[in-house]
PDB file of C-alpha atoms in Angstrom:
ATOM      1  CA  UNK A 286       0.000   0.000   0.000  1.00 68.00           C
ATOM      2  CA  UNK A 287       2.628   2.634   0.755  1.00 66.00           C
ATOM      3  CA  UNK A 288       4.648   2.093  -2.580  1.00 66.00           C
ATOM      4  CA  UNK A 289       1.508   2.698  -4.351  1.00 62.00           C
ATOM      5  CA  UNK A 290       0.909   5.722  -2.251  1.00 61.00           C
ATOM      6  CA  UNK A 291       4.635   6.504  -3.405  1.00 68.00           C
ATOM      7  CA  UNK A 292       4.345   5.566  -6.956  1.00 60.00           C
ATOM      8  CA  UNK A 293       0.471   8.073  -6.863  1.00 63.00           C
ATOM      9  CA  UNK A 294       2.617  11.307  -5.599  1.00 62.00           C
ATOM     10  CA  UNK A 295       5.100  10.598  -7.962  1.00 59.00           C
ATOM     11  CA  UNK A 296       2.781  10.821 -11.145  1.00 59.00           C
ATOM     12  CA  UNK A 297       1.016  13.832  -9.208  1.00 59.00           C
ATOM     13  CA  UNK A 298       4.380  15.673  -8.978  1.00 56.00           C
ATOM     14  CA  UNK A 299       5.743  14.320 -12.313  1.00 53.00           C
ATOM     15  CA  UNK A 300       2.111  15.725 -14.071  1.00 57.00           C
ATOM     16  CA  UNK A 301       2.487  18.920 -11.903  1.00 58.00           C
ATOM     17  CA  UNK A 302       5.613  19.804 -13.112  1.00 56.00           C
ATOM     18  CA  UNK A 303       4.987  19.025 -16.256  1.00 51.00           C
ATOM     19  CA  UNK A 304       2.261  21.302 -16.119  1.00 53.00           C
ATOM     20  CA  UNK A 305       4.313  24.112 -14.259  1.00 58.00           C
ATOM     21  CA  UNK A 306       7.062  24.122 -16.717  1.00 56.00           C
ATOM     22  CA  UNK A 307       5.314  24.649 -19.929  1.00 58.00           C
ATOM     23  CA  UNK A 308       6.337  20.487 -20.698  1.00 53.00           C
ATOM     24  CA  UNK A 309       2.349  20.108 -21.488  1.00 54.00           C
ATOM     25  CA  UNK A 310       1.407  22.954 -23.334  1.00 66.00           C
ATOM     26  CA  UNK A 311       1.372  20.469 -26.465  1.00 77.00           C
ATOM     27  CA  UNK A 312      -0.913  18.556 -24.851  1.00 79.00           C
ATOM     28  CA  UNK A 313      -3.567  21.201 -23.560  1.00 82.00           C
ATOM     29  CA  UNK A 314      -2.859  23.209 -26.779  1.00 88.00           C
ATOM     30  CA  UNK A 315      -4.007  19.798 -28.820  1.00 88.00           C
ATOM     31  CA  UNK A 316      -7.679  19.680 -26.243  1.00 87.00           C
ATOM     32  CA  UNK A 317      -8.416  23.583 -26.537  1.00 86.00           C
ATOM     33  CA  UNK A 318      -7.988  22.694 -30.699  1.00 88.00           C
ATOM     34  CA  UNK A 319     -10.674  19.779 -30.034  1.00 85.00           C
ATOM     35  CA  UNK A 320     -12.972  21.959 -27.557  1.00 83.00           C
ATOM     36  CA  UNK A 321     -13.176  24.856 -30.066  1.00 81.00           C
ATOM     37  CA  UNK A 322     -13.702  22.420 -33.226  1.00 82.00           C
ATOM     38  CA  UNK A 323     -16.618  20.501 -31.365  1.00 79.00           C
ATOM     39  CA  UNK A 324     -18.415  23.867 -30.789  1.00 76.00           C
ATOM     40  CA  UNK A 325     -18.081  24.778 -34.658  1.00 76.00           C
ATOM     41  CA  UNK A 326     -14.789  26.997 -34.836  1.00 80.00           C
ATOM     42  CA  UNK A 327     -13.030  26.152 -38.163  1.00 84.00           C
ATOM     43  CA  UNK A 328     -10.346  23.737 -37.648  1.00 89.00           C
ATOM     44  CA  UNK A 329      -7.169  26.024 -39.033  1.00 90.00           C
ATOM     45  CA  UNK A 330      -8.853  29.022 -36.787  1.00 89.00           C
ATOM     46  CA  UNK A 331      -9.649  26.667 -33.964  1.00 87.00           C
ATOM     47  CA  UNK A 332      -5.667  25.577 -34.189  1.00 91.00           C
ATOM     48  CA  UNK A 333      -4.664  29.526 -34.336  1.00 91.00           C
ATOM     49  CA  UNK A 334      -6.718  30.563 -31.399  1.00 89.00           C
ATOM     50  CA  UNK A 335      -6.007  27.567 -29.182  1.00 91.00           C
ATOM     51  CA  UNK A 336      -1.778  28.409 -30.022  1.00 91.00           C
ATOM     52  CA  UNK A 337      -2.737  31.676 -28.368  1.00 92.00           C
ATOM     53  CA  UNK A 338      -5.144  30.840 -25.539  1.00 91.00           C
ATOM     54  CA  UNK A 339      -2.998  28.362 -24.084  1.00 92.00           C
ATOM     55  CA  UNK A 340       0.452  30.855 -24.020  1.00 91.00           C
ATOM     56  CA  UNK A 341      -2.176  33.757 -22.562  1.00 92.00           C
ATOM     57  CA  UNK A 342      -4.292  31.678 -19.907  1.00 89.00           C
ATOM     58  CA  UNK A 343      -3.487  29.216 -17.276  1.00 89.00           C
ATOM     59  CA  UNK A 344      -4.739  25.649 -16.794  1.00 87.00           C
ATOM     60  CA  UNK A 345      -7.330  27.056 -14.421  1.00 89.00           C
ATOM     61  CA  UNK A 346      -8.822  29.629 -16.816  1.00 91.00           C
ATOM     62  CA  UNK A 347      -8.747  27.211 -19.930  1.00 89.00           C
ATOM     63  CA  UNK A 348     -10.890  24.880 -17.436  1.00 88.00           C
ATOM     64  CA  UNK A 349     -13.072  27.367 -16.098  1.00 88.00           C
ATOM     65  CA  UNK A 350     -13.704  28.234 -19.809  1.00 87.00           C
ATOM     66  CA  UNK A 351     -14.381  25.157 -21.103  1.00 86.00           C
ATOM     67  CA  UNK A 352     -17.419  24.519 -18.044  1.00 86.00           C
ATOM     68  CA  UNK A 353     -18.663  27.607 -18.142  1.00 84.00           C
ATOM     69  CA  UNK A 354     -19.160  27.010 -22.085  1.00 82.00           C
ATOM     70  CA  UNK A 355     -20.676  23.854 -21.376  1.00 82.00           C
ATOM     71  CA  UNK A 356     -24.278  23.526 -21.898  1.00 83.00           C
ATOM     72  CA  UNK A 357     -26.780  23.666 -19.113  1.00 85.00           C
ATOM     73  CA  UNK A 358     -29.917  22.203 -18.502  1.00 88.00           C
ATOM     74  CA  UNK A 359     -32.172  23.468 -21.153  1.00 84.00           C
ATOM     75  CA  UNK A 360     -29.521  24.956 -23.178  1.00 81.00           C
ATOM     76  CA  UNK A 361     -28.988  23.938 -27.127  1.00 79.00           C
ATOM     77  CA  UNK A 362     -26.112  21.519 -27.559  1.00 77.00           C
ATOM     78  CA  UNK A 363     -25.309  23.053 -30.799  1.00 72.00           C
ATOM     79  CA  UNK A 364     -26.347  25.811 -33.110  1.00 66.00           C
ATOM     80  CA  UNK A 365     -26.895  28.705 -30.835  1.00 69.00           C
ATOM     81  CA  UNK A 366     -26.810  31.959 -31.731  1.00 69.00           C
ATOM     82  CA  UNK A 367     -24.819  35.182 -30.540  1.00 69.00           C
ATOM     83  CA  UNK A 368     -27.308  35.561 -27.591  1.00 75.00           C
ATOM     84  CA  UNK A 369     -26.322  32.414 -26.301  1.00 76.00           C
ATOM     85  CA  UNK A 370     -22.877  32.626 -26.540  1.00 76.00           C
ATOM     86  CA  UNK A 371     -22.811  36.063 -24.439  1.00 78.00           C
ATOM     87  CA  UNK A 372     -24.928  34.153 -22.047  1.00 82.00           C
ATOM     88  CA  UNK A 373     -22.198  31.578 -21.752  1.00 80.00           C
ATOM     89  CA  UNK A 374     -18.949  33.884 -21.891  1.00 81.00           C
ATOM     90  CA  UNK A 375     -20.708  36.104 -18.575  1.00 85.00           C
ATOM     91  CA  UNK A 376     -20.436  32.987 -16.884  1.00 87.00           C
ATOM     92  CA  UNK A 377     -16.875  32.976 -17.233  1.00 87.00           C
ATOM     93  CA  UNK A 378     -16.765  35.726 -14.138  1.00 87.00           C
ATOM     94  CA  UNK A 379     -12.598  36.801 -15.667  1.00 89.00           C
ATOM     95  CA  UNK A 380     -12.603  39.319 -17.787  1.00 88.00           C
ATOM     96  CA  UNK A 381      -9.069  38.117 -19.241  1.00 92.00           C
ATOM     97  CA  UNK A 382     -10.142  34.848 -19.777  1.00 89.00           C
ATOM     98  CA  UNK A 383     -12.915  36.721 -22.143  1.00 87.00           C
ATOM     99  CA  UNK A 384     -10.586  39.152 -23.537  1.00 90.00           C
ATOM    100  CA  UNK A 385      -8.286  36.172 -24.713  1.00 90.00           C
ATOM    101  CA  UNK A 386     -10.874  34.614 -26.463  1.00 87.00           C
ATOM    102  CA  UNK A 387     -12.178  37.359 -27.947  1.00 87.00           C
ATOM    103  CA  UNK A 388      -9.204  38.929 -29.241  1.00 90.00           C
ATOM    104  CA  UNK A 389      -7.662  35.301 -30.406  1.00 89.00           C
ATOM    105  CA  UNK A 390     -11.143  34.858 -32.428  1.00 87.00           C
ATOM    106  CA  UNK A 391     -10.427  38.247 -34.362  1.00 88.00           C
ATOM    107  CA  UNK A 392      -6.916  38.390 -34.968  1.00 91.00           C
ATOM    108  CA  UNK A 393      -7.173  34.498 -36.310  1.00 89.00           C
ATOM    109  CA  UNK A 394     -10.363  34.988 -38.241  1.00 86.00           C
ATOM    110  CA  UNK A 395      -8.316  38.385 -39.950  1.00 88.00           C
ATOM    111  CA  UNK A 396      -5.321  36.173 -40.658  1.00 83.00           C
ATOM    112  CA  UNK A 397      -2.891  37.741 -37.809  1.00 76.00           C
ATOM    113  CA  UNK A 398      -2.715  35.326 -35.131  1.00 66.00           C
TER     114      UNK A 398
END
């Protein structure tokens, strides 16, 4: 029991630092690409704007993004419209996290990200 305890902290710290020194970016860069191209971003935008979400925002914000996005009870899956989306980004409660997106999504869509 106490080498697995061992051998658990060990993948904890090994993921942490992974994490902490940029080792995963790759990694989270690859599931913001996936998370924008399931909710309809174009997959050479989706690729430009995750490059620069994941460089601006930390693990935290990305996942507090990605819930707040997520669909509620009564919400469309798919489809929505501008209304919706605003409805989804005030959930977000960070300003930056907002600002990233929204900044990534126009300097991609213009060609400049």
């Amino acid at each position: 029991m106490k080498k697995l305890l061992i051998g658990l902290l060990l993948v904890v710290a090994l993921g942490a630092g992974a994490l902490f020194t940029g080792l995963a970016d790759p990694l989270v860069e690859w599931q913001v690409k996936g998370a924008l191209v399931e909710a309809g971003v174009g997959e050479r935008r989706a690729e430009c704007m995750a490059g620069r979400m994941v460089d601006r925002l930390t693990i935290g914000q990305l996942w507090n993004l990605r819930q707040a996005m997520a669909p509620r009870e009564g919400e469309p899956e798919e489809g929505y419209g501008l209304g919706e989306l605003v409805k989804r980004l005030d959930r977000v409660n960070d300003g930056e996290v907002v600002a990233v997106l929204t900044t990534s999504a126009g300097l991609c869509a213009m060609g400049l990200g």
